[in-house]
CSV table of C-alpha atoms in Angstrom, one decimal:
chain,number,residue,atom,x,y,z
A,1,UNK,CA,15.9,105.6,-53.6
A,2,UNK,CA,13.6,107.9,-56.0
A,3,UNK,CA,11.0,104.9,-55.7
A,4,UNK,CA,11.3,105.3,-51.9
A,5,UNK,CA,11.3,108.6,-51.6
A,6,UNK,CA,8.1,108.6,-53.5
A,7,UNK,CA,6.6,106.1,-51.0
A,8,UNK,CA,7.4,108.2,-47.9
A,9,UNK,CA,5.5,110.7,-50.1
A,10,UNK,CA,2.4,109.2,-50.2
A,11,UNK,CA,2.5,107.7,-47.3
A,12,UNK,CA,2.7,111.1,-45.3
A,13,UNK,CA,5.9,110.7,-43.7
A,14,UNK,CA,6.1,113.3,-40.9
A,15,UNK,CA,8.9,113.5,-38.4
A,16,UNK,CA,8.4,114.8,-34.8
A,17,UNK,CA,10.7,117.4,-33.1
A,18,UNK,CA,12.1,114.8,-30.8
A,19,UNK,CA,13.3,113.0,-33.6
A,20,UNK,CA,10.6,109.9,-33.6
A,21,UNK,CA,8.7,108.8,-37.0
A,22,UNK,CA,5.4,108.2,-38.0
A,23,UNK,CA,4.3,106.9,-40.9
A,24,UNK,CA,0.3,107.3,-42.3
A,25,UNK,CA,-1.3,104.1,-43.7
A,26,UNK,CA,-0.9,103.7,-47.1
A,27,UNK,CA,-4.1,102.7,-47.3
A,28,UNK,CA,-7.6,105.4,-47.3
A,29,UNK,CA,-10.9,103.8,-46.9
A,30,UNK,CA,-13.6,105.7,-48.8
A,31,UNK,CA,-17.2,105.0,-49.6
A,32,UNK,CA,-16.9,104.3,-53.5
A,33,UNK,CA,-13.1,104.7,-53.3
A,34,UNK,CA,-11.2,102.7,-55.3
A,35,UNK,CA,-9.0,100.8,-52.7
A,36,UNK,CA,-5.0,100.5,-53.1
A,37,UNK,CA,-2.5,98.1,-51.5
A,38,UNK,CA,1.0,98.3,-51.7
A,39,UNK,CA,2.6,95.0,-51.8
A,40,UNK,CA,6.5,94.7,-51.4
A,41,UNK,CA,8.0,90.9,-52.4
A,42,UNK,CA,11.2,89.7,-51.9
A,43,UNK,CA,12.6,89.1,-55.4
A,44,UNK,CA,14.2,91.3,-57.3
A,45,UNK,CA,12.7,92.8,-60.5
A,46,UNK,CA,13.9,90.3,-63.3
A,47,UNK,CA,12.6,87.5,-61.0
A,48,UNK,CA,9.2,89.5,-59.9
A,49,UNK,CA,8.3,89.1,-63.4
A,50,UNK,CA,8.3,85.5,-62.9
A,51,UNK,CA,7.0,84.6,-59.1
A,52,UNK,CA,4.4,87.4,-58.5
A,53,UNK,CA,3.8,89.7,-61.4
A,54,UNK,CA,1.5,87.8,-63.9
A,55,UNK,CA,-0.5,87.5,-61.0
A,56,UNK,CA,-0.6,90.7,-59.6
A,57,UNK,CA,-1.3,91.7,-63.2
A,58,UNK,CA,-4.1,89.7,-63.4
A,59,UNK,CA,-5.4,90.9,-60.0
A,60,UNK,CA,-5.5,94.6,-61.0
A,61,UNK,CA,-7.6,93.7,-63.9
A,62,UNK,CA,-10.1,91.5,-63.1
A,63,UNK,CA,-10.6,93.9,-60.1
A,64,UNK,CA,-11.9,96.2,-62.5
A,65,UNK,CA,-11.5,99.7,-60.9
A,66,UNK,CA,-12.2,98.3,-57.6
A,67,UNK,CA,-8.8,97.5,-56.2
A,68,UNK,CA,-5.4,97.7,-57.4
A,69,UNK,CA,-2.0,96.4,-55.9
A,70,UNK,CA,0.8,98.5,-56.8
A,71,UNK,CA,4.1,96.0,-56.7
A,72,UNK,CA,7.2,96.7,-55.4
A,73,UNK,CA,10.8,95.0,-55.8
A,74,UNK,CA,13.4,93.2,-52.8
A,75,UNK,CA,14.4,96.4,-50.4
A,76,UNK,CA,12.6,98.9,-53.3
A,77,UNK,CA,10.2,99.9,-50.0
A,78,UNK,CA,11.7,98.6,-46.8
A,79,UNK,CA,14.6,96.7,-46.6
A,80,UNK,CA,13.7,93.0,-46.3
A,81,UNK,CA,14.5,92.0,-43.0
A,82,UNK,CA,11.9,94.8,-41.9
A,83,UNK,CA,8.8,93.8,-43.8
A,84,UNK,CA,7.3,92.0,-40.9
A,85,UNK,CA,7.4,95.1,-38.7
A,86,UNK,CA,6.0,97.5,-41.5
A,87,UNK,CA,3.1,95.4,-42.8
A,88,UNK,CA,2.3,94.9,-38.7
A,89,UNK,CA,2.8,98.8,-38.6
A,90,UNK,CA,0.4,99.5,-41.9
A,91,UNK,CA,3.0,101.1,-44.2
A,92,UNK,CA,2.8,97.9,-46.3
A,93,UNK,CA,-0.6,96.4,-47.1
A,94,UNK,CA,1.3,93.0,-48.0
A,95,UNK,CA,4.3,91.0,-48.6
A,96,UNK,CA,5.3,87.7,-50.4
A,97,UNK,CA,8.5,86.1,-48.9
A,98,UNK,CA,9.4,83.4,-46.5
A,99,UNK,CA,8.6,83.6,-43.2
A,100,UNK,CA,12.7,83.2,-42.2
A,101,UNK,CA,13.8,86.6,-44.4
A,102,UNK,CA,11.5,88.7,-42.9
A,103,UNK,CA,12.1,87.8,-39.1
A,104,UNK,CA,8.7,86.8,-39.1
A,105,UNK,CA,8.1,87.0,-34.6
A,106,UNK,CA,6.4,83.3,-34.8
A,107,UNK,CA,8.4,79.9,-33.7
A,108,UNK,CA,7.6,78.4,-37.4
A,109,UNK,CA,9.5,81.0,-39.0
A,110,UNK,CA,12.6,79.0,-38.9
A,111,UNK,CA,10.8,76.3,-41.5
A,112,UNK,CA,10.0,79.0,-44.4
A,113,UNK,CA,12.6,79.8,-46.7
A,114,UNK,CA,15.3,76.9,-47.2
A,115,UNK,CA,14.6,74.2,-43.9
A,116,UNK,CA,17.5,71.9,-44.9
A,117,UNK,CA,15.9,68.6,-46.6
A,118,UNK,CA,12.5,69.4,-45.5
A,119,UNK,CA,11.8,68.7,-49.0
A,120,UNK,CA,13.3,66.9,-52.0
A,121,UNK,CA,10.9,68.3,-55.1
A,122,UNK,CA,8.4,71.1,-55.6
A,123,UNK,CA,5.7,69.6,-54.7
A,124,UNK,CA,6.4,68.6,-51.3
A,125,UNK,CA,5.6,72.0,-50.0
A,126,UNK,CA,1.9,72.0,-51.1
A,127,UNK,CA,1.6,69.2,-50.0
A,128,UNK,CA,2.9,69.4,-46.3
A,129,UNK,CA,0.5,72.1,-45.8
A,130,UNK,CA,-2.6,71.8,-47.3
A,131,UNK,CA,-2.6,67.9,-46.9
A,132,UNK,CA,-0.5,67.2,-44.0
A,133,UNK,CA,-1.5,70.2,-41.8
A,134,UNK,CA,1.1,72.8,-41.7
A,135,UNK,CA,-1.6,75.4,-43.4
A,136,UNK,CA,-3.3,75.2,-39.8
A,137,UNK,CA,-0.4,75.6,-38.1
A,138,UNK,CA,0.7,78.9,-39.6
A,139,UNK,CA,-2.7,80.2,-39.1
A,140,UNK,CA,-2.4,79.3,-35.8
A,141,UNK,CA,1.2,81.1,-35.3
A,142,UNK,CA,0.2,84.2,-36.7
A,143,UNK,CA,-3.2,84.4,-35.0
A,144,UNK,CA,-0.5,85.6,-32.0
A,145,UNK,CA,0.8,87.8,-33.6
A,146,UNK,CA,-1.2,91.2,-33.8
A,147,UNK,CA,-1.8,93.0,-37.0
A,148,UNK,CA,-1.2,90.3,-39.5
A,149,UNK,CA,-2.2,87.6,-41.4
A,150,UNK,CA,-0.9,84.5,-42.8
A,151,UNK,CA,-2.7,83.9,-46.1
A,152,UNK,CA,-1.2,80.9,-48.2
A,153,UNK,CA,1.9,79.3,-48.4
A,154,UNK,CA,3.8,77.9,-52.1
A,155,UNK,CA,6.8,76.4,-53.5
A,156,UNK,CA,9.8,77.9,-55.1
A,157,UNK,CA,12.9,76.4,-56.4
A,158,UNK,CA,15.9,74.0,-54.9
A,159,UNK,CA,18.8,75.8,-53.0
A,160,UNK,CA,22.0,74.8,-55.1
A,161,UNK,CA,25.8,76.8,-54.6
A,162,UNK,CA,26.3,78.8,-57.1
A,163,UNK,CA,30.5,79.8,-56.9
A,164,UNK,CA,33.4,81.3,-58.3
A,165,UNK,CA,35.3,78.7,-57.8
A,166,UNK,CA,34.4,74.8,-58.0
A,167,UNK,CA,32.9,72.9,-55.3
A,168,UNK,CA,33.6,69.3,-55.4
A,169,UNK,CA,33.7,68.3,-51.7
A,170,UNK,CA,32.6,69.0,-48.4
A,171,UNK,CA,36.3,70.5,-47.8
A,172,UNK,CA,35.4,73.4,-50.9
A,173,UNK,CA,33.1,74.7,-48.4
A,174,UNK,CA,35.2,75.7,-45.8
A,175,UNK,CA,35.4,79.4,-45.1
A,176,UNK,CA,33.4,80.3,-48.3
A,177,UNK,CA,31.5,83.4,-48.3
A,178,UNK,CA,27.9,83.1,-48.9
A,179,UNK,CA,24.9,84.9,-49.9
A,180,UNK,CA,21.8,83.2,-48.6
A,181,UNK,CA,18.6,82.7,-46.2
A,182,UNK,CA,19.3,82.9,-42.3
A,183,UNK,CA,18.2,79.3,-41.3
A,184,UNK,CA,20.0,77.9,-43.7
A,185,UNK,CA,23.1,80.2,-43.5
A,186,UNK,CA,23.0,78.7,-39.8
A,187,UNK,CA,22.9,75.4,-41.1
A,188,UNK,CA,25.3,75.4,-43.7
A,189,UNK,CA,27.9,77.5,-41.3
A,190,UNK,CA,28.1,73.3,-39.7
A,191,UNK,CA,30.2,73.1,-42.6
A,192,UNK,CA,32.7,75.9,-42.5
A,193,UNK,CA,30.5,78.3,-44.6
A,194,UNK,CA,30.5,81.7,-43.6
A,195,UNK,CA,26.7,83.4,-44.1
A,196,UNK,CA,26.8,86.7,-45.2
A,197,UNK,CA,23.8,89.1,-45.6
A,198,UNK,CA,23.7,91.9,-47.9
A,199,UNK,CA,20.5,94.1,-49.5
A,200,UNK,CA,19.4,91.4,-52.6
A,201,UNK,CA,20.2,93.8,-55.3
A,202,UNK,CA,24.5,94.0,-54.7
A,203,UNK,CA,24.6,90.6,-54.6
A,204,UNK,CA,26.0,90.9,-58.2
A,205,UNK,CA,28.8,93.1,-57.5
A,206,UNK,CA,29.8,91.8,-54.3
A,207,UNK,CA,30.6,88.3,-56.3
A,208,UNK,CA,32.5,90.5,-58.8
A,209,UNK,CA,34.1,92.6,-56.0
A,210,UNK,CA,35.1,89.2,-54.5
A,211,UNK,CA,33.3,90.2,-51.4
A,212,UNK,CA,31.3,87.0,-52.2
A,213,UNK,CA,32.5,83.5,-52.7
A,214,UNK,CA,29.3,82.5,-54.0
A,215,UNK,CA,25.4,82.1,-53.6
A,216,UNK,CA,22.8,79.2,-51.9
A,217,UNK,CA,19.8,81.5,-52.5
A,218,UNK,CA,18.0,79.7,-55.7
A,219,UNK,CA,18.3,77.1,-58.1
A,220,UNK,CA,19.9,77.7,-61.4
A,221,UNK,CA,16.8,79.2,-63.0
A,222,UNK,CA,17.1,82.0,-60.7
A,223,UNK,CA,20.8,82.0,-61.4
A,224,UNK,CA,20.1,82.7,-64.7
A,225,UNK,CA,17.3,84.7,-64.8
A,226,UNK,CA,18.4,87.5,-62.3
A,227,UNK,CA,22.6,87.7,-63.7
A,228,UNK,CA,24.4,85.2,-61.1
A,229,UNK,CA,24.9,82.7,-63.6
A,230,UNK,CA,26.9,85.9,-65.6
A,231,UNK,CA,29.4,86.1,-62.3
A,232,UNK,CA,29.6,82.7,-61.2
A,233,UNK,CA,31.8,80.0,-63.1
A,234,UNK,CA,30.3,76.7,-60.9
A,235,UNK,CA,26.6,75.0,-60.3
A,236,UNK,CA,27.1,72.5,-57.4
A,237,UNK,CA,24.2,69.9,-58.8
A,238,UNK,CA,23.9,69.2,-54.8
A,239,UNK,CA,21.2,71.1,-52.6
A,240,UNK,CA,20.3,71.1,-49.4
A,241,UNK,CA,16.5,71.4,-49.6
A,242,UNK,CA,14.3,70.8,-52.9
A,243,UNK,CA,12.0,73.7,-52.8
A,244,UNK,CA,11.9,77.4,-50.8
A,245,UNK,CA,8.9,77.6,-48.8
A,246,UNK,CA,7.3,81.1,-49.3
A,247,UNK,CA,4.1,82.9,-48.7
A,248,UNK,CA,2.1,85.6,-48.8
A,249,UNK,CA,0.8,87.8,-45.7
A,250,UNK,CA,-1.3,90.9,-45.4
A,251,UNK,CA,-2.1,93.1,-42.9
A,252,UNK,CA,-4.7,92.1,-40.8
A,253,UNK,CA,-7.3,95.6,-40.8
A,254,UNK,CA,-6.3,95.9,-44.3
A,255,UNK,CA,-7.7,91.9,-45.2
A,256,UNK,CA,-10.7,92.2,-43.1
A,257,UNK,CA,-11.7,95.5,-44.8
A,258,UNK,CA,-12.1,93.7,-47.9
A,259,UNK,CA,-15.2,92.6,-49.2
A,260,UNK,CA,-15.7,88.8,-49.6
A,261,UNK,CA,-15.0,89.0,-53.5
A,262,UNK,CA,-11.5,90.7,-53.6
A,263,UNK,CA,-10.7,88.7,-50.4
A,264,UNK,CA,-12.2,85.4,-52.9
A,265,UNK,CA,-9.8,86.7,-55.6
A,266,UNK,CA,-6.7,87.5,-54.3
A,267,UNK,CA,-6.7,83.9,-53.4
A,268,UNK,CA,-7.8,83.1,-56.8
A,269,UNK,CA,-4.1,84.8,-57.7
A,270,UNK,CA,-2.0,83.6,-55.4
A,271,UNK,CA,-3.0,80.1,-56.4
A,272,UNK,CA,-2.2,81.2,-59.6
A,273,UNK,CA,1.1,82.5,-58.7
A,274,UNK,CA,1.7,79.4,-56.9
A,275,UNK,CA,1.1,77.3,-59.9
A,276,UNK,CA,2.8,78.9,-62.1
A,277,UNK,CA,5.9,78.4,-60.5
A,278,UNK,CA,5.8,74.8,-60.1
A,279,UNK,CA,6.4,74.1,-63.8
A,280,UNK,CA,8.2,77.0,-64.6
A,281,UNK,CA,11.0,76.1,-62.0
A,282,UNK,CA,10.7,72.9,-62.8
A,283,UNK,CA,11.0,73.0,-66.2
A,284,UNK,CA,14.2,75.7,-65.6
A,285,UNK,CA,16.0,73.4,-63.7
A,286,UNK,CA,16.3,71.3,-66.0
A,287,UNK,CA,16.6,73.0,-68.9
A,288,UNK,CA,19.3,75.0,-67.7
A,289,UNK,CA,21.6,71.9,-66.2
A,290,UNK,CA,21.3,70.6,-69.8
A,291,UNK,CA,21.4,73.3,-72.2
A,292,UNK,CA,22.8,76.2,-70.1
A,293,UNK,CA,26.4,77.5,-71.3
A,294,UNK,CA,27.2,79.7,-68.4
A,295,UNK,CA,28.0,77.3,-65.6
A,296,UNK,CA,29.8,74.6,-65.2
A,297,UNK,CA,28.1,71.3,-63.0
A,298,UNK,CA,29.8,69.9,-60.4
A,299,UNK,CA,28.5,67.2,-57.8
A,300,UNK,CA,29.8,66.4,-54.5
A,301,UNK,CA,29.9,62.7,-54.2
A,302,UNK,CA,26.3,60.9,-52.7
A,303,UNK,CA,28.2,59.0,-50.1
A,304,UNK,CA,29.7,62.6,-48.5
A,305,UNK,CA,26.8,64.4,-49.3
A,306,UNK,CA,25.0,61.9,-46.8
A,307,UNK,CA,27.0,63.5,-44.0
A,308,UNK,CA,24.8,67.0,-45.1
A,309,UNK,CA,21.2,65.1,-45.3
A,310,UNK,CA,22.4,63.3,-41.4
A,311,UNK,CA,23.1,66.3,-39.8
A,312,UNK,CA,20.1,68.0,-41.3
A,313,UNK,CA,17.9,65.9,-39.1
A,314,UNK,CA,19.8,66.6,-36.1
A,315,UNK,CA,19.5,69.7,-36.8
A,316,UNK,CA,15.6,68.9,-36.8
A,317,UNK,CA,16.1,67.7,-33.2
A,318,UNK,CA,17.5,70.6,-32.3
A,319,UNK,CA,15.0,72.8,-33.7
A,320,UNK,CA,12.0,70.7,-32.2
A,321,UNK,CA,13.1,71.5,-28.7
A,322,UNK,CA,12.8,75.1,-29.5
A,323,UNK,CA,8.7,74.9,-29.0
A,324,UNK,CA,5.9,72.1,-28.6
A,325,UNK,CA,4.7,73.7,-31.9
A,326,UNK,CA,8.4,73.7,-33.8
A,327,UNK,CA,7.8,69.8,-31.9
A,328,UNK,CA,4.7,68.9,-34.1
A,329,UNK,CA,6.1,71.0,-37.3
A,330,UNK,CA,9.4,68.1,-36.7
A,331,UNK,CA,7.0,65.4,-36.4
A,332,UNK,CA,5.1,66.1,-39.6
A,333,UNK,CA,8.2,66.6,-41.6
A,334,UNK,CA,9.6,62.8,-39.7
A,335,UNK,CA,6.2,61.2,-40.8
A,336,UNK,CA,6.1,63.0,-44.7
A,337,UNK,CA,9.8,61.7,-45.5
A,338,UNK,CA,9.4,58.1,-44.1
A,339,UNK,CA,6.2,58.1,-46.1
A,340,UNK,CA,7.7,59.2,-49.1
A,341,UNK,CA,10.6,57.3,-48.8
A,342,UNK,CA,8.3,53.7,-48.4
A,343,UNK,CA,6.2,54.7,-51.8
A,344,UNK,CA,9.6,54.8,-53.6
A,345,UNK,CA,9.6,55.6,-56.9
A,346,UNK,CA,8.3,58.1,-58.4
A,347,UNK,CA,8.1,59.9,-55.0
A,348,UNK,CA,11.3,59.1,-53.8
A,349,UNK,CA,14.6,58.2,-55.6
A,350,UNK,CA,17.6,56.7,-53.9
C-alpha cells in the first residue's frame, strides 16, 4: 500500500466532486529531461529478480542518465487484471505479463499465458513467433487496439500442480482448488478443478489457510524460488503446456516518443530478459526434480494423461471458432506440432 500510495503521489491523483478519477501521466516530456517509465510486471519480487530485473538493471545503465525504468512488483501498482486498462490509460508506461492475466481486449489473448499443449519445451514459444508468424499476428491484434503496443513476446517455464496433497490420477483433480491463469483455469475446470483467482502475493497463505488446494501457475523453479515449494508437499511431474507465453507491451505515445536509440535498446533488453530465462528455467527444472528436498514427485500415468493432451486439441477447435484470426493462430499451432512430432527426436519425445 505505502508503494501505492506513493504512485498516486506522483502521478497527481486528483478526485472530482462527483466522485470520478483522474489520473496524470506518469510520464513529463521535457527538452533535456531525463525521461521515466514506470513498468509494472506480473511476478512477484523474489521472481522479478529473475525474469525482468537484470535487465531492467541493465537498461537504466546503459541509458546513462537518459532514461530510467523504475520496476514495480505483481499488484505493487495496479492490480494485475487491470494492467491493460492503465497502460492504455497512461498511468503505466509498460508491462511484462501474458496477454491472458491482463485481460488483454484482443482475440489472441487466450493463447498467452498457459494455452494447454501449445508447447512441449522452452523453446517452442520463440520459435512459433518469430519463425512461424505469430510475432505478426500480435502486431496485427494490438494495432486495433488504441493506446498500446505489443513489443516482443518470450518463454517462461512449464505449468506443473503444485499440491497439498498428492496427485496421482485424473480422479485427484476433482474439486481441487487452484491458483492459476484464466485460460487454463478454464481448461483445467474439464477436469473437475475449481480455478480460483486471488492478488499473486496471498497465494502463500491461502495454501496455508487451506483456502487453496494447490497451484498450476509455474514450474518447480518458480515453486521454489518464490516459497510454494515451503507450503506444498507434492510436484505432479505432469503439465499441461511446456512453456508460459509472456510479453512485454508499452504504451503506445509513450514508445513513439522515444528516440530510435532507447527504442533500439529496450529491445536490446528484453532479448536479454528473454534469454536469460531459457537456461535459467531450464536448468531449474531439472535441477530441482533431482536434487530438490521440499517436494515430493508424483506422475499421473502417460496412458491417462493422454485423455488431457486429447481434449486440449478440442479445446483448440473450440477456440478457433472464436475468430478467423484465433482460426489461423489454431492452424499454426496444428502445423508446428505435426512438424515437430515427424523430426522426432530431439524435438519431440514419445
Amino acid at each position: 500500500m505505502t508503494s501505492r500510495r506513493e504512485f498516486f503521489r506522483k502521478a497527481g491523483l486528483a478526485t472530482a466532486a462527483a466522485g470520478t478519477t483522474a489520473f496524470a501521466a506518469p510520464y513529463v516530456k521535457a527538452a533535456n529531461a531525463k525521461i521515466t517509465w514506470r513498468l509494472q510486471t506480473y511476478a512477484g519480487p523474489a521472481l522479478a529478480e529473475h525474469v525482468i530485473k537484470p535487465s531492467i538493471d541493465r537498461f537504466n545503465k546503459i541509458a546513462n542518465g537518459e532514461m530510467e525504468i523504475e520496476l514495480y512488483h505483481a499488484d505493487q501498482l495496479v492490480p494485475t487484471g487491470e494492467l491493460f486498462r492503465a497502460m492504455q490509460r497512461g498511468t503505466i508506461d509498460a508491462v511484462q505479463s501474458d496477454d491472458d492475466s491482463i485481460a488483454a481486449p484482443v482475440d489472441v489473448s487466450v493463447f498467452g499465458g498457459y494455452f494447454p499443449f501449445a508447447s512441449r519445451y522452452s523453446l517452442d514459444v520463440p520459435t512459433l513467433f518469430y519463425e512461424y508468424g505469430l510475432d505478426k499476428i500480435w502486431e496485427e491484434a494490438y494495432s486495433e487496439v488504441e493506446g498500446v503496443k505489443w513489443l516482443s513476446a518470450g518463454s517462461w517455464d512449464p505449468c506443473n500442480f503444485a499440491t497439498v496433497s498428492p496427485i496421482k490420477s485424473l480422479a485427484d483433480l476433482k474439486g481441487k482448488r487452484i491458483f492459476t491463469f484464466p485460460t487454463a483455469g478454464k481448461f483445467l475446470s474439464r477436469f473437475g478443478v475449481v480455478p480460483v483467482t486471488l492478488p499473486w502475493e496471498d497465494v502463500e497463505v491461502a495454501v496455508q489457510t487451506g483456502e487453496l488446494d494447490g497451484i498450476a501457475w509455474s514450474g518447480i523453479t518458480e515453486d521454489y524460488t518464490v516459497g510454494w515449494a515451503d507450503v506444498t508437499k507434492y510436484f505432479l511431474t505432469n503439465n499441461i503446456s511446456g512453456a508460459w507465453c509472456g510479453s512485454y507491451f508499452a504504451n503506445e505515445e509513450r514508445w513513439n516518443e522515444l528516440p530510435d536509440h532507447l527504442k533500439e535498446l529496450f529491445r536490446a533488453c528484453m532479448d536479454s530478459s528473454h534469454y536469460h530465462r531459457l537456461y535459467w528455467y531450464w536448468a531449474g527444472e531439472a535441477k530441482l526434480r533431482t536434487q530438490g528436498t521440499k517436494m515430493e514427485l508424483t506422475s499421473i500415468p502417460d496412458a491417462e494423461w493422454k485423455q488431457v493432451e486429447a481434449e486440449a486439441h478440442k479445446f483448440w477447435d473450440e477456440i478457433a471458432k472464436t475468430s478467423p484470426r484465433c482460426a489461423k493462430v489454431v492452424e499454426i499451432l496444428k502445423q508446428y506440432a505435426a512438424t515437430m512430432e515427424k523430426a522426432g527426436a530431439p524435438y519431440r519425445y514419445g
